[in-house]
Coordinates of C-alpha atoms and ligand atoms in Angstrom, one line a residue:
M14 CA 0.2 -0.4 0.2
S15 CA 1.2 3.5 -0.6
Q16 CA 2.3 5.8 2.2
R17 CA 0.2 7.7 4.0
V18 CA 0.4 10.9 6.1
D19 CA -2.0 12.0 8.5
L20 CA -3.6 15.7 8.7
R21 CA -5.9 17.6 10.4
F22 CA -8.4 20.2 8.1
N23 CA -9.9 22.5 10.3
D24 CA -9.5 19.9 13.3
R25 CA -11.0 17.3 11.2
P26 CA -8.4 14.0 10.7
V27 CA -7.7 13.1 7.2
R28 CA -5.1 10.6 5.7
V29 CA -3.5 11.1 2.5
P30 CA -1.1 9.7 0.0
L31 CA 2.5 11.1 0.9
G32 CA 3.6 13.8 -1.5
V33 CA 0.0 15.0 -2.6
T34 CA -0.1 18.9 -2.3
L35 CA -2.6 20.2 0.9
F36 CA -4.8 21.4 -1.8
D37 CA -5.5 18.6 -3.5
A38 CA -5.4 16.6 0.0
A39 CA -8.0 19.2 0.8
S40 CA -10.5 18.8 -2.0
W41 CA -10.2 14.7 -2.0
N42 CA -11.7 15.1 1.6
G43 CA -14.3 17.6 0.6
I44 CA -13.0 20.9 2.2
A45 CA -13.1 23.6 -0.4
I46 CA -9.8 26.2 -0.2
D47 CA -10.1 29.2 -2.2
S48 CA -8.6 29.4 -5.6
T49 CA -9.1 30.5 -8.9
C50 CA -6.1 29.3 -10.6
G51 CA -7.1 25.6 -10.0
G52 CA -3.8 25.1 -7.8
H53 CA -1.4 26.0 -10.2
G54 CA 0.4 28.6 -8.0
T55 CA -0.8 31.7 -9.8
C56 CA -3.8 33.1 -8.0
K57 CA -2.1 33.3 -4.6
K58 CA -5.9 32.8 -2.9
C59 CA -5.3 28.9 -1.4
R60 CA -4.1 30.5 2.0
I61 CA -3.8 27.9 5.2
R62 CA -2.3 28.5 8.2
F63 CA 0.2 25.7 10.0
K64 CA -1.1 25.4 13.7
S65 CA 1.8 22.8 14.0
E66 CA 5.8 23.5 12.4
P67 CA 5.1 24.9 9.1
P68 CA 7.5 23.8 6.3
A69 CA 10.1 26.1 5.0
P70 CA 8.3 28.9 2.9
T71 CA 8.6 28.4 -0.9
S72 CA 9.3 31.6 -3.0
L73 CA 6.0 31.6 -3.9
D74 CA 5.1 32.0 -0.1
L75 CA 7.6 34.9 0.0
R76 CA 6.0 36.6 -2.5
A77 CA 2.6 36.0 -1.4
F78 CA 2.6 36.6 2.3
T79 CA 4.2 39.5 4.6
E80 CA 7.3 38.6 6.8
Q81 CA 4.7 38.3 9.6
E82 CA 2.5 36.0 8.0
I83 CA 5.1 33.5 6.9
E84 CA 6.2 33.8 10.7
D85 CA 2.2 33.2 11.8
G86 CA 2.2 29.9 9.4
W87 CA 0.2 31.1 6.7
R88 CA 1.5 28.9 3.1
L89 CA 0.0 28.4 -0.1
A90 CA -2.0 24.6 -0.3
C91 CA -1.2 24.2 -3.6
R92 CA 2.7 24.6 -3.3
T93 CA 3.2 22.7 0.2
P94 CA 3.2 18.6 -0.3
A95 CA 2.0 16.5 2.3
T96 CA 5.5 15.1 3.7
V97 CA 4.8 14.9 7.6
E98 CA 2.0 15.0 10.4
A99 CA 0.3 18.5 10.3
D100 CA -2.6 20.3 11.5
V101 CA -3.8 23.0 9.5
E102 CA -6.4 25.8 9.4
V103 CA -8.3 26.8 6.5
P104 CA -9.8 30.1 6.3
P105 CA -13.6 30.5 5.4
L106 CA -14.3 30.3 1.3
T107 CA -14.2 34.1 0.1
T108 CA -15.0 32.6 -3.4
R109 CA -17.6 29.9 -3.9
P110 CA -15.7 26.8 -6.0
K111 CA -18.0 25.2 -8.5
A112 CA -18.7 21.8 -7.6
A113 CA -21.0 19.1 -8.1
T114 CA -22.7 16.2 -6.2
V115 CA -21.8 12.8 -7.6
G116 CA -21.3 9.2 -6.7
V117 CA -23.0 8.6 -3.3
G118 CA -23.2 11.8 -2.1
R119 CA -19.7 13.1 -3.2
Q120 CA -18.9 16.5 -3.5
V121 CA -16.5 17.0 -6.5
I122 CA -14.7 20.2 -6.7
L123 CA -14.3 21.0 -10.4
R124 CA -11.1 20.7 -11.7
P125 CA -11.6 18.9 -15.1
A126 CA -8.5 18.2 -17.1
V127 CA -10.0 20.1 -20.3
R128 CA -9.4 23.9 -19.7
K129 CA -10.4 26.2 -22.2
R130 CA -8.6 29.9 -22.4
Y131 CA -9.9 32.6 -24.9
L132 CA -7.0 34.5 -26.1
E133 CA -6.9 38.0 -27.9
L134 CA -3.7 37.9 -29.4
T135 CA -1.6 40.6 -30.8
E136 CA -0.8 40.0 -34.6
P137 CA 2.6 39.3 -35.6
T138 CA 4.6 41.9 -37.7
L139 CA 8.2 42.2 -39.7
A140 CA 9.3 43.4 -35.9
D141 CA 7.6 40.9 -34.0
Q142 CA 8.6 37.1 -35.5
V143 CA 7.2 35.5 -32.6
T144 CA 5.8 31.9 -34.0
D145 CA 2.0 31.2 -33.7
L146 CA 2.4 28.4 -31.3
E147 CA 4.9 30.5 -29.0
R148 CA 2.4 33.2 -29.2
I149 CA -0.1 31.2 -27.9
L150 CA 2.3 29.3 -25.3
A151 CA 2.9 32.7 -23.8
E152 CA -0.8 33.3 -22.9
L153 CA -0.9 29.9 -21.3
T154 CA 1.9 30.1 -18.7
D155 CA -0.1 29.1 -15.7
L156 CA -0.8 25.8 -18.0
S157 CA 2.2 25.2 -19.8
P158 CA 0.7 22.8 -22.2
R159 CA 2.6 20.9 -25.0
P160 CA 1.2 20.9 -28.3
D161 CA -0.6 18.4 -30.3
L162 CA 0.9 17.7 -34.2
A163 CA -2.9 18.0 -35.1
V164 CA -3.5 21.4 -33.7
L165 CA 0.0 22.6 -35.3
R166 CA -1.3 21.7 -38.7
S167 CA -4.2 24.3 -38.9
L168 CA -2.6 26.5 -36.2
G169 CA -1.9 29.1 -39.0
T170 CA -5.4 29.2 -40.5
T171 CA -7.2 29.4 -37.7
L172 CA -5.3 32.4 -36.3
R173 CA -5.7 34.5 -39.2
Q174 CA -9.3 33.6 -40.2
A175 CA -10.3 34.5 -36.4
D176 CA -7.9 37.6 -36.5
F177 CA -6.1 36.3 -34.1
K178 CA -9.0 35.8 -31.3
V179 CA -9.1 32.1 -30.3
T180 CA -10.1 29.5 -27.4
A181 CA -7.1 27.2 -26.4
V182 CA -8.5 23.7 -25.7
V183 CA -6.2 22.0 -23.0
A184 CA -6.6 18.9 -22.1
D185 CA -4.4 17.1 -19.2
E186 CA -1.5 19.2 -20.3
T187 CA -1.9 19.0 -23.7
L188 CA -3.0 21.9 -26.3
I189 CA -5.6 19.9 -28.5
A190 CA -7.4 22.4 -30.2
V191 CA -7.2 26.0 -31.1
E192 CA -10.8 27.0 -32.1
P193 CA -11.8 30.7 -33.7
G194 CA -13.5 32.9 -31.4
D195 CA -14.6 32.4 -27.8
T196 CA -16.1 29.3 -27.0
T197 CA -15.0 29.0 -23.4
G198 CA -18.6 28.2 -22.5
R199 CA -18.8 24.9 -24.5
A200 CA -17.0 21.9 -23.1
F201 CA -18.3 18.7 -22.8
G202 CA -17.5 15.0 -21.7
L203 CA -19.1 12.0 -21.9
A204 CA -18.9 9.2 -19.1
F205 CA -19.8 5.6 -19.9
D206 CA -20.6 2.6 -17.9
L207 CA -20.0 -0.4 -19.8
G208 CA -21.8 -3.3 -18.3
T209 CA -21.5 -6.7 -20.0
T210 CA -25.7 -6.3 -20.1
T211 CA -26.3 -2.8 -20.1
V212 CA -24.4 0.1 -21.2
V213 CA -25.1 3.8 -20.0
A214 CA -23.7 7.2 -21.2
T215 CA -23.6 10.5 -19.8
L216 CA -23.2 13.7 -21.1
L217 CA -21.5 16.3 -18.8
D218 CA -21.1 20.0 -19.3
L219 CA -17.7 20.4 -18.0
T220 CA -17.9 23.9 -17.3
T221 CA -21.2 23.5 -14.7
G222 CA -20.4 19.6 -13.7
T223 CA -23.9 18.8 -14.9
P224 CA -25.3 16.2 -16.7
V225 CA -26.7 17.4 -19.9
A226 CA -28.1 14.2 -21.2
V227 CA -28.1 10.1 -20.0
E228 CA -28.8 7.2 -22.2
S229 CA -28.8 3.6 -21.7
M230 CA -29.0 0.8 -24.1
L231 CA -28.6 -3.1 -23.9
N232 CA -25.0 -3.8 -25.1
K233 CA -24.8 -4.6 -28.7
Q234 CA -22.8 -8.2 -27.6
Q235 CA -25.6 -9.6 -26.2
P236 CA -25.8 -12.6 -29.2
F237 CA -22.8 -13.7 -28.2
G238 CA -23.8 -14.6 -25.0
A239 CA -25.0 -13.2 -21.4
D240 CA -21.9 -13.1 -19.4
V241 CA -18.2 -12.6 -20.1
I242 CA -17.4 -16.3 -20.0
A243 CA -19.8 -16.8 -23.0
R244 CA -18.2 -13.8 -24.8
I245 CA -14.5 -14.9 -24.4
S246 CA -15.6 -18.4 -25.3
A247 CA -16.8 -17.1 -28.7
T248 CA -13.5 -15.5 -29.4
M249 CA -11.5 -18.7 -28.4
L250 CA -14.1 -20.6 -31.1
D251 CA -13.9 -18.2 -33.7
P252 CA -10.8 -16.1 -34.9
A253 CA -13.4 -13.5 -36.2
A254 CA -15.3 -12.9 -32.8
R255 CA -12.9 -10.8 -31.5
D256 CA -13.3 -8.1 -34.3
K257 CA -17.1 -8.8 -34.3
L258 CA -17.2 -8.2 -30.6
Q259 CA -15.3 -5.5 -30.7
A260 CA -17.7 -3.7 -33.2
L261 CA -20.6 -4.4 -31.4
A262 CA -19.1 -3.1 -28.5
Q263 CA -17.9 0.5 -30.2
E264 CA -21.4 0.6 -32.3
T265 CA -23.1 0.7 -28.7
L266 CA -20.8 3.6 -27.4
A267 CA -21.3 5.5 -30.6
E268 CA -24.9 5.0 -30.8
L269 CA -25.5 6.1 -27.4
S270 CA -22.6 8.8 -28.0
S271 CA -25.0 10.2 -30.8
A272 CA -28.3 10.0 -28.9
V273 CA -26.9 11.9 -25.7
C274 CA -25.3 14.5 -27.9
K275 CA -28.6 15.0 -29.9
A276 CA -30.4 15.3 -26.5
G277 CA -28.3 18.0 -25.2
D278 CA -28.1 19.8 -28.4
V279 CA -24.2 19.2 -28.5
L280 CA -22.1 18.6 -31.6
P281 CA -19.7 15.6 -31.3
E282 CA -16.6 18.1 -32.1
E283 CA -17.3 19.8 -28.4
V284 CA -16.9 16.1 -26.5
Y285 CA -13.1 16.7 -25.7
E286 CA -12.8 13.8 -23.2
V287 CA -14.5 10.5 -22.6
A288 CA -14.4 8.3 -19.4
L289 CA -15.1 4.5 -19.2
A290 CA -15.7 2.2 -16.6
G291 CA -16.0 -1.5 -17.6
N292 CA -15.3 -5.1 -16.7
A293 CA -11.7 -6.3 -18.1
T294 CA -13.2 -8.4 -20.6
M295 CA -15.4 -5.3 -21.8
V296 CA -12.7 -3.2 -21.9
H297 CA -10.2 -6.0 -23.4
L298 CA -13.1 -6.6 -26.4
V299 CA -14.1 -3.1 -26.9
L300 CA -10.3 -2.1 -27.5
G301 CA -9.7 -5.0 -29.5
I302 CA -7.6 -6.5 -27.0
D303 CA -7.1 -10.5 -26.9
A304 CA -9.5 -11.2 -24.0
E305 CA -8.7 -15.4 -24.1
S306 CA -6.1 -15.3 -20.8
L307 CA -9.1 -14.0 -19.1
G308 CA -11.3 -17.0 -19.4
V309 CA -8.8 -19.5 -18.3
A310 CA -6.8 -20.1 -15.3
P311 CA -4.4 -18.3 -14.3
F312 CA -6.9 -15.4 -15.4
I313 CA -4.1 -12.7 -16.5
M314 CA -5.1 -9.4 -18.2
S315 CA -3.1 -8.2 -20.8
T316 CA -2.3 -5.0 -18.6
R317 CA -4.0 -3.5 -15.9
L318 CA -3.0 0.2 -16.9
L319 CA -3.4 1.3 -20.5
P320 CA -1.3 3.3 -22.5
E321 CA -2.9 6.5 -23.9
V322 CA -6.1 5.7 -25.4
R323 CA -8.4 8.1 -27.3
A324 CA -12.1 8.5 -27.6
V325 CA -11.4 7.5 -31.5
D326 CA -9.8 3.9 -30.2
L327 CA -13.4 3.2 -28.5
G328 CA -15.1 4.2 -31.4
V329 CA -16.9 7.2 -30.1
P330 CA -17.6 10.3 -32.0
A331 CA -15.7 13.1 -30.4
H332 CA -13.2 16.1 -31.1
P333 CA -10.7 14.2 -33.2
Q334 CA -8.3 14.7 -30.2
A335 CA -10.2 13.8 -27.5
R336 CA -8.4 11.6 -25.0
A337 CA -10.3 8.8 -23.2
V338 CA -9.6 7.9 -19.3
V339 CA -10.2 4.2 -19.2
F340 CA -10.4 3.2 -15.4
P341 CA -7.5 0.5 -14.5
A342 CA -8.5 -3.2 -13.0
F343 CA -7.4 -4.7 -9.9
G344 CA -7.7 -8.3 -11.6
A345 CA -9.3 -10.0 -14.5
Y346 CA -12.4 -10.4 -12.5
V347 CA -12.3 -7.0 -9.9
G348 CA -12.4 -4.4 -13.0
G349 CA -12.2 -1.2 -13.9
D350 CA -15.9 -0.9 -13.0
I351 CA -15.0 -1.7 -9.7
T352 CA -12.4 0.8 -9.5
A353 CA -15.0 3.4 -10.4
G354 CA -17.4 2.3 -8.0
L355 CA -14.9 2.7 -5.1
L356 CA -14.1 6.0 -6.1
A357 CA -17.6 6.8 -6.5
S358 CA -18.5 5.5 -2.9
G359 CA -15.4 6.7 -1.2
M360 CA -14.6 3.8 0.3
D361 CA -11.0 4.7 0.9
R362 CA -11.7 8.2 2.5
D363 CA -14.2 6.6 5.2
S364 CA -13.0 5.7 8.5
R365 CA -15.9 3.1 8.9
I366 CA -15.2 -0.5 8.0
R367 CA -17.5 -1.2 4.9
L368 CA -18.5 -3.7 2.7
F369 CA -19.2 -3.4 -1.0
I370 CA -21.0 -5.7 -3.2
D371 CA -21.5 -5.6 -6.3
I372 CA -24.2 -8.4 -7.3
G373 CA -24.2 -9.8 -10.4
T374 CA -23.2 -13.0 -12.5
N375 CA -19.7 -12.4 -11.4
C376 CA -19.8 -10.5 -8.0
E377 CA -17.2 -8.3 -6.8
I378 CA -17.0 -7.6 -3.2
A379 CA -14.5 -4.9 -1.3
L380 CA -14.3 -4.5 2.3
G381 CA -12.0 -2.1 4.3
G382 CA -11.9 1.9 5.0
R383 CA -9.3 4.5 4.6
E384 CA -6.8 2.6 6.3
W385 CA -6.7 -0.8 3.9
L386 CA -9.1 -2.2 1.4
L387 CA -9.5 -5.6 0.4
A388 CA -11.4 -7.1 -3.0
T389 CA -12.4 -10.3 -4.4
A390 CA -14.5 -11.7 -6.8
A391 CA -17.2 -14.3 -6.5
P392 CA -18.8 -16.6 -9.2
A393 CA -22.6 -15.8 -8.1
G394 CA -23.9 -17.4 -11.7
P395 CA -26.7 -15.9 -13.6
A396 CA -29.5 -17.0 -10.6
F397 CA -29.7 -13.1 -9.4
E398 CA -30.3 -12.3 -13.0
G399 CA -33.3 -14.6 -13.5
A400 CA -31.4 -16.7 -16.2
S401 CA -31.5 -20.1 -14.0
I402 CA -34.7 -19.9 -12.9
R403 CA -37.7 -21.6 -14.1
C404 CA -39.8 -18.8 -14.2
G405 CA -37.0 -16.2 -14.3
M406 CA -36.6 -13.0 -16.1
R407 CA -35.0 -10.0 -16.3
A408 CA -35.9 -7.1 -14.2
A409 CA -38.0 -5.7 -17.1
D410 CA -42.0 -5.0 -16.9
G411 CA -44.0 -7.8 -15.7
A412 CA -41.4 -8.9 -13.3
I413 CA -42.4 -9.9 -9.8
E414 CA -39.9 -7.4 -8.0
A415 CA -40.7 -7.9 -4.4
V416 CA -42.8 -10.4 -2.7
A417 CA -43.7 -10.0 1.1
I418 CA -46.3 -11.7 3.6
A419 CA -49.4 -9.6 3.8
E420 CA -51.3 -8.9 6.9
D421 CA -54.1 -11.3 6.0
G422 CA -51.0 -14.0 5.8
D423 CA -51.2 -14.2 2.2
L424 CA -48.7 -13.1 -0.6
K425 CA -48.1 -9.5 -1.5
L426 CA -46.5 -9.6 -5.1
T427 CA -44.9 -6.3 -6.4
V428 CA -44.9 -6.3 -10.6
I429 CA -42.2 -3.8 -12.5
G430 CA -44.9 -2.0 -14.8
D431 CA -47.8 -2.7 -12.5
T432 CA -49.0 -5.3 -15.2
E433 CA -49.8 -8.9 -15.0
P434 CA -47.0 -11.1 -13.8
G435 CA -44.7 -12.8 -16.7
G436 CA -42.0 -13.8 -14.2
L437 CA -39.8 -13.1 -11.4
C438 CA -36.6 -11.4 -11.5
G439 CA -33.4 -11.7 -9.1
S440 CA -35.1 -9.1 -6.2
G441 CA -38.4 -11.2 -6.4
L442 CA -36.7 -14.4 -5.9
V443 CA -34.5 -13.0 -2.9
D444 CA -37.6 -11.9 -1.3
A445 CA -39.9 -15.0 -2.0
V446 CA -37.0 -17.6 -0.8
A447 CA -36.6 -15.3 2.4
A448 CA -40.6 -15.1 2.7
L449 CA -40.6 -18.9 2.5
A450 CA -38.1 -19.6 4.7
E451 CA -40.0 -16.9 7.2
A452 CA -43.0 -18.4 6.7
G453 CA -41.6 -21.9 7.7
I454 CA -42.5 -23.4 4.3
I455 CA -38.8 -24.1 3.2
D456 CA -36.4 -25.5 6.3
A457 CA -32.8 -24.0 7.3
S458 CA -31.3 -26.6 4.5
G459 CA -33.3 -24.9 2.0
R460 CA -35.7 -28.3 1.4
F461 CA -39.5 -27.6 1.0
V462 CA -41.0 -29.1 4.3
P463 CA -43.3 -32.2 3.7
T464 CA -46.8 -31.3 3.2
E465 CA -48.2 -33.0 5.7
E466 CA -46.4 -30.8 8.1
V467 CA -47.4 -27.8 7.0
T468 CA -51.2 -28.3 5.7
G469 CA -53.7 -25.8 7.1
A470 CA -50.6 -23.3 7.8
P471 CA -51.1 -19.9 5.5
L472 CA -49.5 -20.0 2.3
A473 CA -49.7 -24.2 2.5
D474 CA -52.1 -24.2 -0.3
R475 CA -50.1 -22.8 -2.6
L476 CA -47.6 -26.0 -2.6
A477 CA -48.2 -28.0 -5.6
M478 CA -46.4 -30.5 -8.0
V479 CA -45.0 -29.8 -11.7
G480 CA -44.0 -33.0 -13.2
K481 CA -42.1 -34.5 -10.4
E482 CA -41.4 -31.5 -8.8
R483 CA -42.5 -29.5 -5.6
V484 CA -43.0 -26.0 -6.2
F485 CA -44.6 -23.1 -4.7
V486 CA -47.0 -21.2 -6.6
L487 CA -46.3 -17.4 -6.8
H488 CA -49.1 -16.5 -9.1
W489 CA -51.9 -18.9 -10.3
S490 CA -52.6 -19.1 -14.0
A491 CA -56.7 -18.2 -15.0
D492 CA -57.1 -22.1 -14.8
R493 CA -55.2 -22.7 -11.9
D494 CA -52.7 -25.1 -13.6
P495 CA -49.5 -24.7 -11.4
A496 CA -47.3 -25.4 -14.5
A497 CA -48.8 -22.4 -16.4
S498 CA -48.3 -20.4 -13.1
I499 CA -45.5 -18.6 -12.0
Y500 CA -43.9 -20.5 -9.5
L501 CA -40.6 -21.2 -7.5
S502 CA -39.0 -24.6 -7.8
Q503 CA -36.6 -26.7 -5.4
R504 CA -34.1 -26.3 -8.1
D505 CA -34.7 -22.1 -8.3
I506 CA -34.3 -22.5 -4.3
R507 CA -31.0 -24.4 -4.9
E508 CA -29.6 -22.0 -7.4
L509 CA -30.5 -18.9 -5.0
Q510 CA -28.4 -20.6 -2.1
F511 CA -25.5 -21.6 -4.8
A512 CA -25.2 -17.7 -5.9
K513 CA -25.8 -16.5 -2.1
A514 CA -23.3 -19.1 -0.6
A515 CA -20.7 -17.8 -3.0
I516 CA -21.1 -14.2 -2.1
A517 CA -21.3 -14.9 1.7
T518 CA -17.9 -16.9 1.1
G519 CA -16.6 -14.1 -0.4
W520 CA -17.3 -11.7 2.0
R521 CA -16.6 -14.1 5.1
I522 CA -13.3 -15.0 4.0
L523 CA -12.4 -10.9 3.4
L524 CA -13.7 -10.8 7.2
E525 CA -11.4 -13.5 8.1
E526 CA -7.9 -11.8 6.3
A527 CA -8.6 -8.5 8.1
G528 CA -9.2 -10.4 11.4
L529 CA -12.9 -8.7 11.9
T530 CA -16.4 -10.3 12.4
T531 CA -19.7 -9.1 11.2
D532 CA -19.8 -6.9 14.2
D533 CA -17.1 -4.8 12.7
V534 CA -18.9 -4.0 9.5
K535 CA -20.7 -0.3 9.9
Q536 CA -22.7 -0.5 6.5
V537 CA -22.8 -2.5 3.4
L538 CA -23.1 -0.7 -0.1
L539 CA -25.3 -2.6 -2.5
A540 CA -23.7 -1.2 -6.2
G541 CA -25.5 -1.8 -9.6
S542 CA -29.0 -1.3 -10.4
F543 CA -29.9 -5.0 -8.7
G544 CA -28.8 -3.2 -5.2
S545 CA -31.5 -0.6 -5.7
Y546 CA -34.3 -3.5 -5.8
L547 CA -32.9 -5.8 -3.3
S548 CA -35.1 -5.6 0.0
P549 CA -32.1 -5.3 2.6
K550 CA -34.3 -7.3 5.0
S551 CA -34.6 -10.2 2.6
A552 CA -31.2 -9.9 1.9
I553 CA -30.2 -10.1 5.7
R554 CA -32.8 -12.8 6.1
I555 CA -31.2 -15.3 3.5
G556 CA -27.5 -14.6 4.5
L557 CA -26.8 -12.6 1.5
V558 CA -25.3 -9.8 3.5
P559 CA -24.0 -9.5 7.1
D560 CA -26.6 -8.6 9.9
V561 CA -25.6 -5.1 10.2
G562 CA -29.5 -4.0 10.1
S563 CA -31.8 -2.8 7.3
R564 CA -30.8 1.1 7.3
R565 CA -27.6 0.6 7.3
I566 CA -27.4 -1.5 3.6
I567 CA -27.4 1.3 1.3
A568 CA -28.2 1.1 -2.3
A569 CA -25.2 2.5 -4.0
G570 CA -27.2 3.0 -7.5
N571 CA -24.9 3.0 -10.6
V572 CA -21.4 3.6 -8.9
A573 CA -19.7 2.7 -12.2
G574 CA -21.0 5.5 -14.1
E575 CA -20.6 7.9 -11.1
G576 CA -16.9 7.2 -11.0
A577 CA -16.4 7.7 -14.7
K578 CA -18.2 11.3 -14.2
M579 CA -16.0 11.7 -11.3
V580 CA -12.8 11.5 -13.1
L581 CA -14.1 13.9 -16.0
L582 CA -14.6 16.5 -13.6
S583 CA -11.8 16.4 -11.4
I584 CA -8.4 15.4 -11.9
R585 CA -7.9 15.1 -8.4
D586 CA -10.2 12.1 -8.5
R587 CA -8.4 10.8 -11.5
A588 CA -5.2 10.6 -9.6
A589 CA -7.1 9.1 -6.7
A590 CA -8.7 6.5 -8.7
L591 CA -5.1 5.4 -9.8
A592 CA -4.0 5.5 -6.3
L593 CA -6.6 2.9 -5.3
L594 CA -4.5 0.4 -7.5
D595 CA -1.7 0.6 -5.0
E596 CA -4.0 0.3 -2.1
V597 CA -6.1 -2.2 -2.7
K598 CA -5.2 -5.6 -1.7
Y599 CA -6.6 -8.4 -4.3
V600 CA -7.8 -11.5 -2.2
E601 CA -7.9 -14.4 -4.6
L602 CA -10.8 -17.3 -3.6
S603 CA -10.1 -20.3 -5.9
D604 CA -6.8 -20.8 -4.4
R605 CA -8.0 -21.2 -0.7
S606 CA -8.0 -24.7 0.3
N607 CA -11.0 -24.6 2.4
F608 CA -13.4 -22.4 0.1
N609 CA -15.5 -25.5 -0.7
D610 CA -16.1 -26.0 3.3
R611 CA -16.7 -22.8 3.8
F612 CA -19.0 -22.4 0.8
L613 CA -21.0 -25.9 2.0
T614 CA -21.5 -23.8 5.2
Q615 CA -22.9 -20.7 3.9
L616 CA -25.5 -22.8 1.6
G617 CA -28.6 -22.8 4.7
F618 CA -30.6 -20.1 5.6
Ligands
FES3 S1 -4.7 27.6 -5.8 FE1 -4.0 29.2 -7.0 S2 -2.1 29.7 -6.0 FE2 -2.8 28.2 -5.2

């Protein structure tokens, strides 16, 4: 893990990576410091006072403060690295920084990598032979960008056609464009959550931090299989499949980009940066990188960190020089979507021990707080997506999403879209099994209790046979034929048991690794859309999550997409996402000798 330093800002303790500036350290922890230059050392507004021993003043400090102020411990936060423990006073703001609420209630102070400056340049003369580029760079001393060759190609013409009144566009220290006139009010970014099933795009206004438009659609790779293993297998079986999968992922991103740009009335050329969070397989495939080694032991990625990627490499229509920030992955099965999720949920900044669970076919789990973080992946299988369940379906119109026992003892079903039920989705499945366990219709091992033991009991009349299998009818068909009704079979319950046991074994092993028990967990964050529908009470009842009390089980929403937005809005959060790679320890479950025994003990309710 990277080295950390303990600081106190206005008496609030925080722990930050060694060497970051106090300006960044405060911002990462949601403490705003005055600034108009964004931490570049030019505005002299980021005044802080050391209550503990101050560091030696820099030459800039000597220019910004009086001798007495230096003596009193005043320094510029953006010029002061965190090297030793310090106690610091941050004065109240005199200017209001632009900030946006992103992630799980996170305040992100706007400091996008994309910055625009309007310049009115003096025209060259025979006596003033400064080159076009130098003329621009001289005005951008605080940004000191390096030029992109593509900008140079049209620079001369652009400057002269615009009477030397232009806007310089800098992205992450590169001058990526020089535009005629003043375009400073228009700068956009695109944040993608590239899921195996669903892909979400958010168009962000980088000048205000507000989302302009959001669109989602199914990943066009679907015909190649529902999960990552099916898609990796496709590339093993057919050499042409890799190109096809890349093309389909890129088509999905391109279609979504066009849709959000149209909805937001934004031109693709006004999108200067793209961020993408996806699992390791999705990232490999969309970039056309061989994914075969992700599908077979020992499950090795081509790389955790990617070289520079541009929007064009993802097939995204945007400014021709737009860069893409692709989240790094921890491992083949704890991908960049989880890096983004941990960033958005602030797992690395909270003093409490929290558990982060992203439930899907592959379930990613992280445990820890600001001192340490552990992560692992558990193969949950498709039960939560309704795929291996007899009457299962995706969470779409007609899916039973919640099941409860009403006061009269009968079942109460909630159906998505308020229509006639057509099947059972993951959250309904968890509820149904929790309700049956509660009502004593299934025993602790998950087996339906013998009919004679429940005859006359509430709900017992819903037990029926479909072929040779015992089932529990959730919704009767008009003719009360069990086979035509929506039911839960013994095999369905087994499927759910396997899925929940895999997940529960995962977080229990992480707790053990950390030397903790469930009592130490202060909050459970359920990431992804499934987490939003899941009833905390039912999740606790079946043992899917530790019993921390339902109020401490929080639906965190689409944290991967939120993380993607954060790195577009703040270069500090971009650095924090990278730092997570060193801070999180990956725990492999499959090589644990006692994994199977642990798994078996987690099957019951
Ligand atoms: S933030 Fe402007 S000088 Fe420090």
